Amino acid sequence: MILPEKRDYYEVLGVSKGCSDDELKKAYRKYAKQYHPDLNPGDKEAEAKFKEVNEAYEILSDKEKRARYDQFGHAGVDPSYGGGAGPAYGAGGFDFGDIGDIFDSFFGGGFGFGGSTRTRDPNAPIRGNNVNISIALSFMEAVKGCKKDITVPRLEECASCHGSGAKAGSAPETCPECGGSGQVRVSQRTPLGMIQTVKPCSKCSGKGKIITQPCPDCKGMGRVRKSKKLEVSVPAGIDDGQTFVLRSQGDSGLNGGPAGDVNITVSVRPDPLFERKGFDIWCDVPLTFAQAALGDEIIVPTVDGKVTYTVPSGTQSGTVFRLRNKGVQYVGGRGRGDQYVRANIEVPKNLTTKQKDALKEFDKTMNDRNYEKRKGFFDKLKDMMEK
C-alpha cells in the first residue's frame, strides 16, 4: 500500500537528528504554542501543523520509538508504512479490502464500498510518553546500591478538568460537523467515477466532540506539566551510563491510557582507590623493596572494607593478586566479580649516606642467582653482539 508521504519528524520540529532531549522539548513547546488551535481559531493549516508537531514529538521523545525511527524511518513506528502482501484474489475476483487500500492512498479515507479505514481512533486510550532523566552517583553508591530522591518533570492529568480539557462547569459538546461520529463522508469525481471516501472530521480532529470553553489551567489539553519528587532504589552493581526504569511514573496517558515510565540513566564519579572493569575491581597497592623481597602481610582495601593479604617473598612490581568474590555484585542476580590487586614496588628516595652505604654493601652480596631477569637480559645481549 502506498501512503501519502509524511514529512521527516526532525524537519517538522526544526531540529537535527542528534539533538538532545532539551533541544527537542524546546522546539516542541515553540511550535505547539505557535500552532495551538486556541491561538488560531478556524485556521485549518495551523490545526494540521499542530497535529504534525504533536505526532513528531510523541515519537522522538520516546527513546525506543526514536531509535526505530532513526533506523527505519516512518515504517519503524507506523506499521501502515511497512511492506504489505500482494493483491489477493478470491472466488469473486478482486479483494475489495486491497482495493480500499489503494483508494486510501489516493483519497486518505475509507473506500465507500467495503474498504476498511486504518485511521487511529482519537478517543482510544493512549499511553503516556516516557520521561528520561540522569542522576549522579558516587563509586560506592553504584556498587552497593542506594536510595535517591529525584525530581521528575512530567505531564499530569489536569486536576481542574480531570483530563477533559473543558472548563469546570462545562463539558465537551457534540461536533456539529460530523454529528459526533468523528468522521465525514466526501464524494470525489475520479477517472473511475464518483468515489465516496470517509475521512476524520477536521473540525473535531476525529474525536466527535469539541471544546467550546477550554479549561484555563491546561488550555484545553487535559494535562499540565508538573515536577514530581520521588524516592528511587538504585540497584546494586549498576555501572556508568546504564539505565534503570521506574514503571508508570512518566507522563500520564490520554483517554484513560496508562502512564509512561521514567528512564533513569546514571553517571558514576571515579574513585581514588578503585577502578571498575565490568564486575571486577582493580586496585594498586604500593610495596616497599623489603616487603617485596622478604614477603609481608599487608592491608588491602576492598568495597567491603579492609582485608589482610600475605605477599610472597620475591614479589615483582606489576604482579597481580586475585581476591575472589570481592568485586561488584551482579545486577539483579546472584554472585559477584573479583578484585585484582596490582603490586607496585616503590624505590626509596632521599637516602642518607648511611643508607646508601648499607645498600652498596648489600648489593655486593648479590649475584646472578638473585636477579634472574637481569641475567637473562645480558645473556641475550651477549648472544646478539657475538652474531
Tab-separated table of C-alpha atoms in Angstrom:
chain	number	residue	atom	x	y	z
A	1	MET	CA	0.000	0.000	0.000
A	2	ILE	CA	1.324	3.427	-0.923
A	3	LEU	CA	0.723	6.039	1.736
A	4	PRO	CA	0.921	9.813	1.417
A	5	GLU	CA	4.489	10.752	2.243
A	6	LYS	CA	4.983	12.237	5.681
A	7	ARG	CA	7.499	14.947	6.442
A	8	ASP	CA	10.615	13.966	8.371
A	9	TYR	CA	9.903	14.330	12.098
A	10	TYR	CA	13.166	16.185	12.719
A	11	GLU	CA	12.267	18.611	9.935
A	12	VAL	CA	8.808	19.141	11.464
A	13	LEU	CA	10.372	20.260	14.768
A	14	GLY	CA	13.294	22.074	13.146
A	15	VAL	CA	15.991	20.103	14.976
A	16	SER	CA	18.946	17.966	13.920
A	17	LYS	CA	18.968	14.182	14.173
A	18	GLY	CA	21.424	14.153	17.073
A	19	CYS	CA	19.626	16.790	19.134
A	20	SER	CA	19.366	16.489	22.904
A	21	ASP	CA	16.148	15.949	24.847
A	22	ASP	CA	16.226	19.572	25.988
A	23	GLU	CA	16.566	20.863	22.404
A	24	LEU	CA	13.705	18.611	21.347
A	25	LYS	CA	11.460	19.796	24.176
A	26	LYS	CA	12.262	23.454	23.494
A	27	ALA	CA	11.410	23.087	19.800
A	28	TYR	CA	8.152	21.267	20.599
A	29	ARG	CA	6.995	23.956	23.027
A	30	LYS	CA	7.753	26.656	20.465
A	31	TYR	CA	5.744	25.095	17.638
A	32	ALA	CA	2.945	23.710	19.824
A	33	LYS	CA	2.319	27.212	21.113
A	34	GLN	CA	2.614	28.738	17.628
A	35	TYR	CA	0.051	26.388	16.056
A	36	HIS	CA	-2.228	25.712	19.044
A	37	PRO	CA	-5.915	25.723	17.951
A	38	ASP	CA	-6.853	28.114	20.770
A	39	LEU	CA	-4.475	30.715	19.327
A	40	ASN	CA	-5.516	30.027	15.728
A	41	PRO	CA	-9.305	29.549	15.762
A	42	GLY	CA	-10.646	28.342	12.422
A	43	ASP	CA	-7.162	28.088	10.861
A	44	LYS	CA	-7.115	24.638	9.222
A	45	GLU	CA	-3.458	24.890	8.213
A	46	ALA	CA	-2.382	25.709	11.775
A	47	GLU	CA	-4.522	22.840	13.069
A	48	ALA	CA	-2.829	20.401	10.689
A	49	LYS	CA	0.623	21.611	11.698
A	50	PHE	CA	-0.293	21.329	15.372
A	51	LYS	CA	-1.178	17.649	14.839
A	52	GLU	CA	2.020	17.131	12.874
A	53	VAL	CA	4.147	18.691	15.634
A	54	ASN	CA	2.485	16.545	18.327
A	55	GLU	CA	2.960	13.375	16.298
A	56	ALA	CA	6.646	14.169	15.726
A	57	TYR	CA	7.260	14.888	19.414
A	58	GLU	CA	5.401	11.762	20.520
A	59	ILE	CA	7.837	9.617	18.514
A	60	LEU	CA	11.101	11.488	19.069
A	61	SER	CA	10.638	11.973	22.825
A	62	ASP	CA	10.346	8.206	23.321
A	63	LYS	CA	13.816	6.625	23.319
A	64	GLU	CA	12.678	3.289	21.829
A	65	LYS	CA	10.435	4.831	19.176
A	66	ARG	CA	13.127	7.331	18.245
A	67	ALA	CA	15.679	4.545	17.766
A	68	ARG	CA	13.295	2.652	15.460
A	69	TYR	CA	12.503	5.835	13.541
A	70	ASP	CA	16.209	6.673	13.112
A	71	GLN	CA	16.826	3.206	11.690
A	72	PHE	CA	13.719	2.542	9.618
A	73	GLY	CA	12.032	5.922	9.172
A	74	HIS	CA	8.226	6.105	9.360
A	75	ALA	CA	7.992	2.355	8.715
A	76	GLY	CA	9.664	1.735	12.080
A	77	VAL	CA	6.916	3.472	14.066
A	78	ASP	CA	3.869	3.094	11.828
A	79	PRO	CA	3.049	-0.456	10.652
A	80	SER	CA	0.986	1.018	7.828
A	81	TYR	CA	4.242	2.111	6.193
A	82	GLY	CA	5.703	-1.392	6.141
A	83	GLY	CA	5.680	-3.682	3.115
A	84	GLY	CA	2.306	-5.357	2.569
A	85	ALA	CA	1.194	-8.542	0.841
A	86	GLY	CA	0.479	-8.654	-2.857
A	87	PRO	CA	-3.023	-8.417	-4.355
A	88	ALA	CA	-5.450	-11.076	-3.162
A	89	TYR	CA	-7.919	-12.776	-5.462
A	90	GLY	CA	-10.853	-14.846	-4.256
A	91	ALA	CA	-13.668	-16.714	-5.866
A	92	GLY	CA	-15.419	-13.455	-6.552
A	93	GLY	CA	-12.422	-11.745	-8.202
A	94	PHE	CA	-10.700	-8.795	-6.538
A	95	ASP	CA	-10.420	-8.490	-2.756
A	96	PHE	CA	-12.151	-5.165	-2.104
A	97	GLY	CA	-10.127	-4.728	1.070
A	98	ASP	CA	-6.979	-4.391	-1.039
A	99	ILE	CA	-8.697	-2.065	-3.487
A	100	GLY	CA	-9.725	0.001	-0.482
A	101	ASP	CA	-6.041	0.207	0.471
A	102	ILE	CA	-5.251	1.612	-2.963
A	103	PHE	CA	-8.019	4.193	-2.725
A	104	ASP	CA	-6.890	5.059	0.808
A	105	SER	CA	-3.537	6.030	-0.639
A	106	PHE	CA	-5.181	8.414	-3.107
A	107	PHE	CA	-8.046	9.813	-1.053
A	108	GLY	CA	-6.910	9.334	2.559
A	109	GLY	CA	-10.158	7.751	3.766
A	110	GLY	CA	-12.185	4.559	3.829
A	111	PHE	CA	-13.283	3.155	0.482
A	112	GLY	CA	-17.015	3.624	0.074
A	113	PHE	CA	-17.952	0.015	-0.760
A	114	GLY	CA	-16.221	-2.302	1.650
A	115	GLY	CA	-12.769	-0.850	2.284
A	116	SER	CA	-11.686	-0.582	5.894
A	117	THR	CA	-10.147	2.546	7.371
A	118	ARG	CA	-6.896	2.322	9.325
A	119	THR	CA	-7.156	5.697	10.989
A	120	ARG	CA	-6.300	5.547	14.672
A	121	ASP	CA	-9.270	6.155	16.923
A	122	PRO	CA	-8.512	9.520	18.588
A	123	ASN	CA	-10.696	8.533	21.546
A	124	ALA	CA	-8.834	5.275	22.179
A	125	PRO	CA	-6.605	5.060	25.274
A	126	ILE	CA	-3.107	6.364	24.565
A	127	ARG	CA	-0.124	5.501	26.738
A	128	GLY	CA	1.804	8.456	28.155
A	129	ASN	CA	5.328	9.217	26.986
A	130	ASN	CA	8.394	8.059	28.875
A	131	VAL	CA	10.445	10.639	30.751
A	132	ASN	CA	14.256	10.464	30.605
A	133	ILE	CA	16.407	11.850	33.426
A	134	SER	CA	20.017	11.490	34.637
A	135	ILE	CA	21.424	11.193	38.166
A	136	ALA	CA	24.993	11.276	39.510
A	137	LEU	CA	26.299	8.544	41.835
A	138	SER	CA	29.489	8.015	43.780
A	139	PHE	CA	31.501	4.872	43.016
A	140	MET	CA	30.308	3.166	46.207
A	141	GLU	CA	26.655	4.145	45.650
A	142	ALA	CA	26.747	2.389	42.287
A	143	VAL	CA	28.497	-0.699	43.676
A	144	LYS	CA	26.334	-1.093	46.782
A	145	GLY	CA	23.027	0.408	45.602
A	146	CYS	CA	21.300	3.253	47.402
A	147	LYS	CA	18.159	5.360	47.785
A	148	LYS	CA	17.972	8.607	45.834
A	149	ASP	CA	15.481	11.474	45.752
A	150	ILE	CA	14.739	12.584	42.199
A	151	THR	CA	12.545	15.240	40.596
A	152	VAL	CA	10.589	14.127	37.526
A	153	PRO	CA	9.161	16.764	35.153
A	154	ARG	CA	6.063	15.147	33.683
A	155	LEU	CA	2.581	15.739	32.290
A	156	GLU	CA	-0.157	15.001	34.818
A	157	GLU	CA	-3.917	14.903	34.417
A	158	CYS	CA	-5.335	18.383	34.968
A	159	ALA	CA	-6.975	18.488	38.386
A	160	SER	CA	-9.396	21.227	37.319
A	161	CYS	CA	-10.998	19.434	34.364
A	162	HIS	CA	-9.959	15.828	35.209
A	163	GLY	CA	-8.460	15.428	31.778
A	164	SER	CA	-11.491	16.501	29.749
A	165	GLY	CA	-9.926	19.782	28.638
A	166	ALA	CA	-13.200	21.614	29.274
A	167	LYS	CA	-13.649	24.436	31.756
A	168	ALA	CA	-15.144	23.449	35.120
A	169	GLY	CA	-18.946	23.513	34.895
A	170	SER	CA	-18.894	22.836	31.148
A	171	ALA	CA	-18.384	19.753	29.040
A	172	PRO	CA	-17.220	18.932	25.520
A	173	GLU	CA	-20.053	19.341	23.022
A	174	THR	CA	-21.083	17.116	20.134
A	175	CYS	CA	-19.348	18.231	16.956
A	176	PRO	CA	-21.943	19.843	14.648
A	177	GLU	CA	-19.875	18.943	11.577
A	178	CYS	CA	-19.880	15.149	11.996
A	179	GLY	CA	-22.724	14.749	14.500
A	180	GLY	CA	-20.417	13.087	16.997
A	181	SER	CA	-19.219	10.275	14.716
A	182	GLY	CA	-15.770	11.775	14.261
A	183	GLN	CA	-15.931	11.057	10.518
A	184	VAL	CA	-17.318	12.740	7.440
A	185	ARG	CA	-18.083	11.284	4.015
A	186	VAL	CA	-16.681	13.052	0.991
A	187	SER	CA	-17.661	12.377	-2.645
A	188	GLN	CA	-14.946	12.875	-5.248
A	189	ARG	CA	-15.029	12.552	-9.004
A	190	THR	CA	-12.213	10.319	-10.302
A	191	PRO	CA	-11.326	8.656	-13.615
A	192	LEU	CA	-13.155	5.611	-12.241
A	193	GLY	CA	-16.299	7.545	-11.481
A	194	MET	CA	-17.702	9.141	-8.359
A	195	ILE	CA	-15.976	7.719	-5.277
A	196	GLN	CA	-17.141	8.203	-1.720
A	197	THR	CA	-14.489	8.260	0.991
A	198	VAL	CA	-14.602	8.537	4.764
A	199	LYS	CA	-12.243	10.950	6.479
A	200	PRO	CA	-11.679	12.112	10.052
A	201	CYS	CA	-13.663	15.221	10.781
A	202	SER	CA	-11.352	18.230	10.568
A	203	LYS	CA	-13.415	20.337	12.954
A	204	CYS	CA	-13.126	17.952	15.914
A	205	SER	CA	-9.975	16.071	14.756
A	206	GLY	CA	-11.980	12.852	14.638
A	207	LYS	CA	-12.997	12.922	18.306
A	208	GLY	CA	-16.678	13.669	17.739
A	209	LYS	CA	-16.517	16.324	20.456
A	210	ILE	CA	-15.361	19.921	20.513
A	211	ILE	CA	-14.367	22.060	23.467
A	212	THR	CA	-16.031	25.466	23.305
A	213	GLN	CA	-14.833	26.553	26.756
A	214	PRO	CA	-11.255	25.303	27.283
A	215	CYS	CA	-10.011	24.753	30.810
A	216	PRO	CA	-7.902	27.802	31.772
A	217	ASP	CA	-5.395	25.690	33.701
A	218	CYS	CA	-4.452	23.246	30.929
A	219	LYS	CA	-5.591	25.357	27.939
A	220	GLY	CA	-7.815	22.510	26.779
A	221	MET	CA	-5.024	19.933	26.650
A	222	GLY	CA	-6.312	17.876	29.601
A	223	ARG	CA	-2.812	17.647	31.126
A	224	VAL	CA	-0.461	20.057	32.869
A	225	ARG	CA	3.298	19.887	33.358
A	226	LYS	CA	4.424	19.455	36.952
A	227	SER	CA	7.514	18.338	38.847
A	228	LYS	CA	7.074	15.241	40.990
A	229	LYS	CA	9.531	14.317	43.773
A	230	LEU	CA	10.117	10.581	44.119
A	231	GLU	CA	12.433	8.273	46.049
A	232	VAL	CA	14.005	5.546	43.912
A	233	SER	CA	16.042	2.470	44.764
A	234	VAL	CA	19.221	2.369	42.692
A	235	PRO	CA	20.096	-1.308	42.024
A	236	ALA	CA	23.423	-2.532	43.388
A	237	GLY	CA	26.039	-3.128	40.695
A	238	ILE	CA	24.779	-0.582	38.156
A	239	ASP	CA	27.557	0.893	36.010
A	240	ASP	CA	28.284	4.284	34.490
A	241	GLY	CA	25.970	5.064	31.555
A	242	GLN	CA	23.468	2.309	32.354
A	243	THR	CA	19.720	2.947	32.687
A	244	PHE	CA	17.101	1.525	35.013
A	245	VAL	CA	13.341	2.008	34.748
A	246	LEU	CA	10.753	3.371	37.148
A	247	ARG	CA	7.454	1.980	35.878
A	248	SER	CA	4.303	4.072	35.370
A	249	GLN	CA	5.769	7.305	36.734
A	250	GLY	CA	6.150	9.138	33.408
A	251	ASP	CA	3.640	11.291	31.544
A	252	SER	CA	0.014	10.405	32.270
A	253	GLY	CA	-1.896	8.755	29.442
A	254	LEU	CA	-4.729	10.181	27.383
A	255	ASN	CA	-8.308	8.909	27.258
A	256	GLY	CA	-7.683	6.649	30.234
A	257	GLY	CA	-4.448	5.220	28.814
A	258	PRO	CA	-1.622	4.073	31.152
A	259	ALA	CA	1.192	6.355	32.242
A	260	GLY	CA	4.636	6.119	30.677
A	261	ASP	CA	7.831	5.157	32.514
A	262	VAL	CA	10.793	7.096	33.852
A	263	ASN	CA	14.141	6.030	32.374
A	264	ILE	CA	16.951	6.908	34.793
A	265	THR	CA	20.496	6.954	33.404
A	266	VAL	CA	23.342	7.033	35.920
A	267	SER	CA	26.651	8.882	35.808
A	268	VAL	CA	29.223	7.374	38.198
A	269	ARG	CA	32.044	9.505	39.590
A	270	PRO	CA	35.537	7.877	39.612
A	271	ASP	CA	37.033	6.599	42.884
A	272	PRO	CA	40.540	7.499	44.129
A	273	LEU	CA	41.370	3.867	45.034
A	274	PHE	CA	39.283	1.573	42.858
A	275	GLU	CA	38.860	1.111	39.118
A	276	ARG	CA	35.950	-0.906	37.758
A	277	LYS	CA	36.146	-3.227	34.749
A	278	GLY	CA	32.784	-4.911	34.227
A	279	PHE	CA	32.004	-6.572	37.549
A	280	ASP	CA	35.673	-6.793	38.595
A	281	ILE	CA	37.532	-4.184	40.628
A	282	TRP	CA	41.216	-3.266	40.277
A	283	CYS	CA	43.358	-1.648	42.944
A	284	ASP	CA	47.062	-0.668	43.022
A	285	VAL	CA	48.914	-1.292	46.316
A	286	PRO	CA	52.410	0.133	46.888
A	287	LEU	CA	55.059	-2.160	48.456
A	288	THR	CA	58.468	-1.300	49.852
A	289	PHE	CA	61.553	-3.044	48.492
A	290	ALA	CA	61.907	-5.013	51.717
A	291	GLN	CA	58.229	-6.127	51.669
A	292	ALA	CA	58.550	-7.343	48.098
A	293	ALA	CA	61.882	-9.101	48.707
A	294	LEU	CA	61.068	-10.701	52.063
A	295	GLY	CA	57.293	-11.057	51.818
A	296	ASP	CA	54.867	-9.483	54.254
A	297	GLU	CA	51.272	-9.374	55.456
A	298	ILE	CA	49.674	-6.225	54.096
A	299	ILE	CA	46.323	-4.429	54.387
A	300	VAL	CA	44.269	-4.288	51.155
A	301	PRO	CA	41.184	-2.047	50.751
A	302	THR	CA	38.055	-3.574	49.217
A	303	VAL	CA	34.496	-2.305	48.688
A	304	ASP	CA	33.545	-4.364	51.772
A	305	GLY	CA	36.286	-2.924	53.976
A	306	LYS	CA	39.916	-3.802	54.704
A	307	VAL	CA	41.303	-7.345	54.383
A	308	THR	CA	44.763	-8.810	55.043
A	309	TYR	CA	46.811	-10.495	52.341
A	310	THR	CA	50.166	-12.274	52.572
A	311	VAL	CA	52.569	-11.108	49.867
A	312	PRO	CA	55.052	-13.886	48.993
A	313	SER	CA	58.795	-13.194	49.064
A	314	GLY	CA	60.315	-12.189	45.745
A	315	THR	CA	57.185	-10.372	44.528
A	316	GLN	CA	57.918	-8.352	41.397
A	317	SER	CA	56.462	-4.953	40.522
A	318	GLY	CA	53.282	-5.378	38.434
A	319	THR	CA	52.423	-8.779	39.945
A	320	VAL	CA	48.621	-9.170	40.221
A	321	PHE	CA	46.892	-10.970	43.076
A	322	ARG	CA	43.266	-12.096	42.894
A	323	LEU	CA	40.723	-11.771	45.705
A	324	ARG	CA	37.751	-13.930	44.766
A	325	ASN	CA	34.188	-12.600	45.205
A	326	LYS	CA	35.398	-9.184	46.338
A	327	GLY	CA	34.188	-7.355	43.242
A	328	VAL	CA	30.834	-5.891	42.189
A	329	GLN	CA	27.518	-7.660	42.741
A	330	TYR	CA	25.780	-8.807	39.560
A	331	VAL	CA	22.776	-6.584	38.861
A	332	GLY	CA	19.552	-8.458	39.609
A	333	GLY	CA	21.360	-11.762	40.067
A	334	ARG	CA	23.471	-13.834	42.438
A	335	GLY	CA	27.227	-13.744	42.659
A	336	ARG	CA	29.763	-11.010	42.151
A	337	GLY	CA	33.025	-10.294	40.415
A	338	ASP	CA	36.568	-10.435	41.816
A	339	GLN	CA	39.074	-7.854	42.977
A	340	TYR	CA	42.531	-7.725	41.417
A	341	VAL	CA	45.395	-6.211	43.408
A	342	ARG	CA	48.399	-4.941	41.430
A	343	ALA	CA	51.711	-4.697	43.357
A	344	ASN	CA	53.706	-1.523	42.736
A	345	ILE	CA	57.198	-1.656	44.276
A	346	GLU	CA	58.297	1.788	45.329
A	347	VAL	CA	62.016	2.634	45.017
A	348	PRO	CA	63.131	4.638	48.073
A	349	LYS	CA	64.162	8.283	47.628
A	350	ASN	CA	66.099	10.818	49.728
A	351	LEU	CA	68.538	8.229	51.140
A	352	THR	CA	71.029	9.259	53.804
A	353	THR	CA	74.754	8.493	53.420
A	354	LYS	CA	74.433	5.672	55.910
A	355	GLN	CA	71.534	4.144	53.964
A	356	LYS	CA	73.424	4.437	50.679
A	357	ASP	CA	76.490	2.757	52.159
A	358	ALA	CA	74.311	-0.028	53.558
A	359	LEU	CA	72.726	-0.607	50.143
A	360	LYS	CA	76.146	-0.723	48.459
A	361	GLU	CA	77.317	-3.347	50.907
A	362	PHE	CA	74.113	-5.279	50.386
A	363	ASP	CA	74.461	-5.086	46.576
A	364	LYS	CA	77.969	-6.578	46.781
A	365	THR	CA	76.457	-9.740	48.196
A	366	MET	CA	74.116	-10.137	45.184
A	367	ASN	CA	74.808	-12.352	42.158
A	368	ASP	CA	73.005	-13.680	39.087
A	369	ARG	CA	71.018	-16.133	41.207
A	370	ASN	CA	69.291	-13.157	42.836
A	371	TYR	CA	68.481	-11.320	39.569
A	372	GLU	CA	67.034	-13.772	37.029
A	373	LYS	CA	65.634	-11.113	34.691
A	374	ARG	CA	68.905	-9.156	34.705
A	375	LYS	CA	70.925	-12.301	33.944
A	376	GLY	CA	68.557	-13.263	31.119
A	377	PHE	CA	68.775	-9.790	29.578
A	378	PHE	CA	72.585	-9.730	29.469
A	379	ASP	CA	72.740	-13.307	28.152
A	380	LYS	CA	70.529	-12.262	25.213
A	381	LEU	CA	72.613	-9.108	24.690
A	382	LYS	CA	75.817	-11.125	24.635
A	383	ASP	CA	74.373	-13.541	22.044
A	384	MET	CA	73.287	-10.637	19.857
A	385	MET	CA	76.723	-8.941	19.965
A	386	GLU	CA	78.514	-12.165	19.051
A	387	LYS	CA	76.494	-12.693	15.865
